[in-house]
CSV table of C-alpha atoms in Angstrom, one decimal:
chain,number,residue,atom,x,y,z
A,1,MET,CA,73.7,134.4,11.7
A,2,ASN,CA,76.6,135.1,9.4
A,3,PHE,CA,76.9,138.3,7.4
A,4,THR,CA,79.5,139.7,5.0
A,5,PHE,CA,80.2,143.4,4.7
A,6,ARG,CA,80.9,145.5,1.6
A,7,THR,CA,80.5,148.9,0.2
A,8,ALA,CA,77.4,149.7,-1.9
A,9,ASP,CA,77.1,150.8,-5.5
A,10,MET,CA,74.2,152.2,-7.5
A,11,LYS,CA,72.7,148.7,-8.1
A,12,ASP,CA,72.1,148.4,-4.4
A,13,LEU,CA,70.0,151.7,-4.2
A,14,PRO,CA,66.5,150.1,-4.4
A,15,GLN,CA,67.2,147.7,-1.5
A,16,ILE,CA,68.8,150.5,0.5
A,17,LEU,CA,65.8,152.7,0.0
A,18,HIS,CA,63.5,149.8,0.9
A,19,ILE,CA,65.4,149.1,4.2
A,20,MET,CA,65.4,152.9,5.0
A,21,HIS,CA,61.6,153.1,4.6
A,22,THR,CA,60.9,149.8,6.2
A,23,ALA,CA,63.0,150.6,9.3
A,24,TYR,CA,61.4,154.0,9.6
A,25,ASP,CA,57.9,152.6,9.2
A,26,SER,CA,58.6,150.1,12.0
A,27,MET,CA,59.8,152.6,14.5
A,28,GLU,CA,57.6,153.6,17.3
A,29,ARG,CA,59.4,157.0,17.7
A,30,LYS,CA,59.7,158.6,14.2
A,31,ASP,CA,61.8,161.5,15.6
A,32,TRP,CA,64.6,159.1,16.3
A,33,PHE,CA,65.4,158.6,12.6
A,34,VAL,CA,65.5,161.1,9.7
A,35,ILE,CA,65.1,159.6,6.3
A,36,ASP,CA,66.6,161.0,3.2
A,37,THR,CA,65.4,161.3,-0.4
A,38,GLU,CA,66.3,159.0,-3.2
A,39,ASP,CA,68.3,161.8,-4.9
A,40,TYR,CA,70.3,162.4,-1.7
A,41,MET,CA,71.1,158.7,-1.5
A,42,LYS,CA,72.1,158.5,-5.2
A,43,GLU,CA,74.3,161.6,-4.8
A,44,HIS,CA,75.9,160.1,-1.6
A,45,ILE,CA,76.8,156.8,-3.2
A,46,ALA,CA,78.1,158.6,-6.3
A,47,ALA,CA,80.3,161.3,-4.7
A,48,HIS,CA,80.0,162.1,-1.0
A,49,GLY,CA,81.3,159.1,0.9
A,50,PHE,CA,80.4,155.4,0.9
A,51,THR,CA,77.7,153.1,2.3
A,52,MET,CA,78.6,150.0,4.2
A,53,LEU,CA,76.2,147.0,3.7
A,54,ALA,CA,75.5,144.0,5.8
A,55,ILE,CA,74.7,141.1,3.5
A,56,ALA,CA,72.9,138.0,4.8
A,57,GLU,CA,73.9,134.5,3.8
A,58,ASP,CA,71.2,134.4,1.1
A,59,GLY,CA,72.5,137.6,-0.5
A,60,THR,CA,69.8,139.9,1.0
A,61,ILE,CA,70.9,143.3,2.2
A,62,ALA,CA,70.1,143.3,5.9
A,63,GLY,CA,71.2,146.8,6.7
A,64,PHE,CA,73.3,149.8,5.7
A,65,PHE,CA,75.4,152.5,7.3
A,66,LEU,CA,76.1,155.8,5.4
A,67,ILE,CA,79.5,157.3,5.8
A,68,LYS,CA,79.7,160.9,4.6
A,69,PHE,CA,82.7,163.1,3.9
A,70,PRO,CA,81.2,166.6,4.5
A,71,GLY,CA,84.4,168.4,3.7
A,72,ASN,CA,84.5,172.1,4.5
A,73,THR,CA,80.7,172.6,4.2
A,74,GLU,CA,78.4,174.3,6.6
A,75,GLU,CA,76.8,171.0,7.5
A,76,ASN,CA,80.0,169.6,8.9
A,77,LEU,CA,79.4,168.7,12.5
A,78,GLY,CA,83.0,169.7,13.3
A,79,HIS,CA,81.8,173.3,13.3
A,80,LEU,CA,79.9,172.6,16.5
A,81,LEU,CA,83.3,171.8,18.1
A,82,GLN,CA,85.0,174.8,16.5
A,83,TYR,CA,87.3,172.7,14.3
A,84,SER,CA,89.8,174.4,12.1
A,85,LYS,CA,89.5,174.2,8.3
A,86,ASP,CA,92.3,171.6,8.2
A,87,ARG,CA,90.5,169.4,10.8
A,88,LEU,CA,87.1,169.9,9.1
A,89,VAL,CA,88.4,168.1,5.9
A,90,LYS,CA,89.5,165.2,8.1
A,91,THR,CA,86.0,164.8,9.6
A,92,VAL,CA,83.7,162.0,8.7
A,93,HIS,CA,80.0,161.7,9.5
A,94,MET,CA,78.8,158.2,10.5
A,95,ASP,CA,75.6,159.5,9.0
A,96,MET,CA,72.8,157.0,9.0
A,97,ALA,CA,72.3,153.4,10.0
A,98,ALA,CA,69.3,151.2,9.3
A,99,VAL,CA,68.7,147.5,9.7
A,100,HIS,CA,65.7,145.7,8.2
A,101,PRO,CA,63.4,144.6,11.1
A,102,ASP,CA,63.9,140.9,10.0
A,103,PHE,CA,67.6,141.2,10.9
A,104,ARG,CA,67.5,143.1,14.2
A,105,GLY,CA,69.2,141.5,17.1
A,106,ASN,CA,72.3,140.6,15.2
A,107,HIS,CA,74.4,143.6,16.3
A,108,LEU,CA,74.5,144.9,12.8
A,109,GLN,CA,74.7,148.6,13.6
A,110,SER,CA,77.9,147.9,15.5
A,111,ARG,CA,79.3,145.4,13.0
A,112,MET,CA,78.7,147.8,10.1
A,113,LEU,CA,80.2,150.6,12.1
A,114,LEU,CA,83.4,148.6,12.6
A,115,ALA,CA,83.5,147.5,9.0
A,116,ALA,CA,83.2,151.2,7.9
A,117,GLU,CA,86.0,152.2,10.3
A,118,ALA,CA,88.1,149.5,8.8
A,119,GLU,CA,87.3,150.8,5.3
A,120,LEU,CA,88.4,154.3,6.3
A,121,LYS,CA,91.7,152.9,7.6
A,122,GLN,CA,92.3,150.8,4.6
A,123,ASN,CA,91.7,153.7,2.3
A,124,HIS,CA,94.1,155.9,4.2
A,125,PHE,CA,91.4,158.3,5.6
A,126,SER,CA,92.7,158.0,9.1
A,127,PRO,CA,93.5,159.6,11.4
A,128,CYS,CA,90.2,161.4,11.2
A,129,SER,CA,87.4,162.6,13.5
A,130,CYS,CA,84.4,160.3,13.2
A,131,MET,CA,81.2,162.1,14.3
A,132,ALA,CA,77.7,160.9,14.7
A,133,THR,CA,74.3,162.1,16.0
A,134,VAL,CA,71.8,160.2,18.0
A,135,HIS,CA,68.5,161.2,19.5
A,136,PRO,CA,69.0,161.4,23.3
A,137,GLU,CA,66.3,158.8,24.0
A,138,ASN,CA,67.5,156.3,21.4
A,139,ARG,CA,69.3,154.1,23.9
A,140,PHE,CA,69.9,151.4,21.2
A,141,SER,CA,71.9,153.5,18.9
A,142,LEU,CA,73.5,155.6,21.7
A,143,ASN,CA,74.7,152.4,23.5
A,144,ASN,CA,76.1,151.0,20.2
A,145,MET,CA,78.1,154.1,19.6
A,146,LEU,CA,79.4,154.4,23.2
A,147,ARG,CA,80.4,150.7,23.2
A,148,ASN,CA,82.4,151.3,20.1
A,149,GLY,CA,84.4,154.2,21.6
A,150,TYR,CA,82.4,157.2,20.6
A,151,GLU,CA,82.1,159.9,23.3
A,152,LEU,CA,79.3,162.4,23.9
A,153,GLN,CA,80.5,165.9,23.1
A,154,LEU,CA,77.3,168.0,23.3
A,155,THR,CA,73.6,168.0,22.7
A,156,ALA,CA,72.2,170.3,20.1
A,157,SER,CA,69.1,171.0,18.1
A,158,LEU,CA,69.7,169.7,14.6
A,159,TYR,CA,67.8,168.5,11.4
A,160,GLY,CA,65.1,171.1,11.7
A,161,GLY,CA,64.9,171.4,15.5
A,162,LEU,CA,65.3,167.7,16.6
A,163,PRO,CA,67.4,167.1,19.7
A,164,ARG,CA,70.6,165.1,19.0
A,165,HIS,CA,73.6,164.0,21.0
A,166,VAL,CA,76.8,164.7,19.0
A,167,LEU,CA,79.4,162.0,19.4
A,168,LEU,CA,83.0,161.8,18.5
A,169,LYS,CA,85.7,159.1,18.0
A,170,ILE,CA,89.2,159.9,16.8
A,171,LEU,CA,90.0,157.1,14.4
A,172,LYS,CA,93.8,156.4,14.3
C-alpha cells in the first residue's frame, strides 16, 4: 500500500486523537503505550515540535509520530545521560507513534520515523540527539527503533513508574 507523509496541523487533531485511542484500545498490553490528553496534543502541534502523519491513498490518516523539542526542561531525556545545557537544546524526543489497526503491517512506524528524521534535517535541526523510550517487552517498537539506528542507552522507570528502555540516535 502506498502512503504519503506530511506534518500535521490543527485540522488533523480529531483524526490523531481517534488513532491514539483506537491504537490504545486495541493493545493487549496497555502499559506499552501512554496516551496523552487532547490539550497536550493541541499544545504539541501548536508549539512544541511537529507530528508526522502517514496518509493512505484515500486520504485517511493511517498513523502519526510525535516529535517533541523538549528544550532545557526537566522532562528532557538528555538529563538521564548527563547532557550539558547546550546539548539538551539539541535533543529531540521521538515521542509517540501510533498506527490505526487497519494499517498495521505496512512498516508505518519506521516509515514515519524516517520521514520525521528527514524533516529534522530539512529544517536544519541536525545534528541533534534523537531520543526515544520503549517498553522493554514491546519488541515491535524496540526492533523498529534498533533497525533504524537507535541504540539502547539505559533502562529507567519513567511516566509514573513504567519501565522504559531509553534509546539514542545521533542524527547528522
